[in-house]
PDB file of C-alpha atoms in Angstrom:
ATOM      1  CA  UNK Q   1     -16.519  37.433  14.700  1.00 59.00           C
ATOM      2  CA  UNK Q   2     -14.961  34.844  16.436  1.00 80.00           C
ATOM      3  CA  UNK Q   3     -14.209  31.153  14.460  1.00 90.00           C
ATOM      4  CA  UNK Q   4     -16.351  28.099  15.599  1.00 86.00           C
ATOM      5  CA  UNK Q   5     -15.858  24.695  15.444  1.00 84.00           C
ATOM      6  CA  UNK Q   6     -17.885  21.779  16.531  1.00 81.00           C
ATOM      7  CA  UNK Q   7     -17.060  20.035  19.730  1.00 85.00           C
ATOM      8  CA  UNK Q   8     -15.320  16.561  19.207  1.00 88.00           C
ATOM      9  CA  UNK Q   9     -17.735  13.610  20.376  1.00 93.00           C
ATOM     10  CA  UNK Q  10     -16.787  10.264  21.454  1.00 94.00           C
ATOM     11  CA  UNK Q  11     -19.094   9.026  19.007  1.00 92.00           C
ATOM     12  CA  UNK Q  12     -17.280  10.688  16.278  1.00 91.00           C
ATOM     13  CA  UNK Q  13     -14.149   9.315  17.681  1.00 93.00           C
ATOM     14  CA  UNK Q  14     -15.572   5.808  17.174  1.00 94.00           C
ATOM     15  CA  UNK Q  15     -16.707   6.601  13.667  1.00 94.00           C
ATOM     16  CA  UNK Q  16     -13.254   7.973  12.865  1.00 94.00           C
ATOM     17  CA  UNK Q  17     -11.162   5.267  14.989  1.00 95.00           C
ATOM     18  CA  UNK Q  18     -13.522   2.752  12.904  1.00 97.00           C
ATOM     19  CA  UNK Q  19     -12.975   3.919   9.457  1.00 96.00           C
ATOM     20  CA  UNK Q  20      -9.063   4.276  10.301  1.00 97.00           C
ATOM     21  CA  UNK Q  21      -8.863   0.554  10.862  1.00 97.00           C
ATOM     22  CA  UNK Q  22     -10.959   0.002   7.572  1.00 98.00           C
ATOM     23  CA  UNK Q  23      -8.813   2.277   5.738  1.00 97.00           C
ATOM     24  CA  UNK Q  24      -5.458   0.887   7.208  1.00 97.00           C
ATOM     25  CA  UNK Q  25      -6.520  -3.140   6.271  1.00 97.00           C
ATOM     26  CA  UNK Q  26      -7.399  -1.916   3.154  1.00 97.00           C
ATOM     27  CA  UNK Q  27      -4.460   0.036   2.487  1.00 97.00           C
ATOM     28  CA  UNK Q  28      -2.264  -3.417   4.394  1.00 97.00           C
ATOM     29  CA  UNK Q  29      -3.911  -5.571   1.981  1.00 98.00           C
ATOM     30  CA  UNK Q  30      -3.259  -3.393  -1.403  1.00 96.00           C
ATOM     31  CA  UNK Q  31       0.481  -3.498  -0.645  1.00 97.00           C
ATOM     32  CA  UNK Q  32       0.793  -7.161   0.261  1.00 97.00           C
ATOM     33  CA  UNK Q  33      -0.700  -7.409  -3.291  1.00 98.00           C
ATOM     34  CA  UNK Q  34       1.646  -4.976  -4.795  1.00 98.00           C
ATOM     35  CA  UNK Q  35       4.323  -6.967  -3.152  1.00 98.00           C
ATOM     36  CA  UNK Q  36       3.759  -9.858  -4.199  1.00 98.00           C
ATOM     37  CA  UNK Q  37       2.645  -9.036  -7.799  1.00 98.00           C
ATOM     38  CA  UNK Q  38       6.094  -7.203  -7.678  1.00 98.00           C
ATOM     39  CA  UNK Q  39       8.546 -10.370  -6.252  1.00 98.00           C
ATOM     40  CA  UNK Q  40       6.677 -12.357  -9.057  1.00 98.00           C
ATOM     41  CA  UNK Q  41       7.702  -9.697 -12.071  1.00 98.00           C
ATOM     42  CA  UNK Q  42      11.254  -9.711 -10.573  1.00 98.00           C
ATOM     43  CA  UNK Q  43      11.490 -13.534 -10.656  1.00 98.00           C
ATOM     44  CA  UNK Q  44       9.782 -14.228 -14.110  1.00 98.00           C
ATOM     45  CA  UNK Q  45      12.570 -10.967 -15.168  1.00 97.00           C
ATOM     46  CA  UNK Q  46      15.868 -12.987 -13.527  1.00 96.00           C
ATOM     47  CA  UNK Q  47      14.670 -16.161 -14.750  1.00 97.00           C
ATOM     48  CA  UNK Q  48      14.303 -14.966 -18.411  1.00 97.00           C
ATOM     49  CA  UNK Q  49      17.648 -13.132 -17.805  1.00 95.00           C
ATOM     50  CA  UNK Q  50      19.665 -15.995 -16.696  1.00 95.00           C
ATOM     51  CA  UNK Q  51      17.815 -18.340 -19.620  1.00 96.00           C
ATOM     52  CA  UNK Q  52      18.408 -16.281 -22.666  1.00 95.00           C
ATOM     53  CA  UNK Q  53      20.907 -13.272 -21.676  1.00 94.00           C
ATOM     54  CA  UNK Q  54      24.697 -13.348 -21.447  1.00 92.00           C
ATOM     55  CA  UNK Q  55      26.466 -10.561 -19.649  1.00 86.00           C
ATOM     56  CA  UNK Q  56      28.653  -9.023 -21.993  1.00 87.00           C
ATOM     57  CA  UNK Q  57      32.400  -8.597 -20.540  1.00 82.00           C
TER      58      UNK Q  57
END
């Protein structure tokens, strides 16, 4: 028996071009968070370094 598929549609390839953009601004906006929760860790970490840390030589 031979395998089947269903034809592509252009109204599936609005549904899918549609939930791609969602997908991608959602994905855009979770790493522009990440980012920015990360820059703020780093600079809280070098701040506390450089107040109460000495380097040891």
């Amino acid at each position: 028996m031979s395998e089947y598929k269903l034809k592509k549609t252009k109204m599936e390839d609005k549904v899918v071009g549609a939930y791609k953009k969602i997908e991608d601004g959602v994905v855009n906006t979770y790493k522009s968070i990440e980012d920015g929760v990360v820059k703020t860790y780093k600079n809280i970490e070098d701040k506390f370094v450089e107040k109460f840390l000495d380097k040891e030589e």
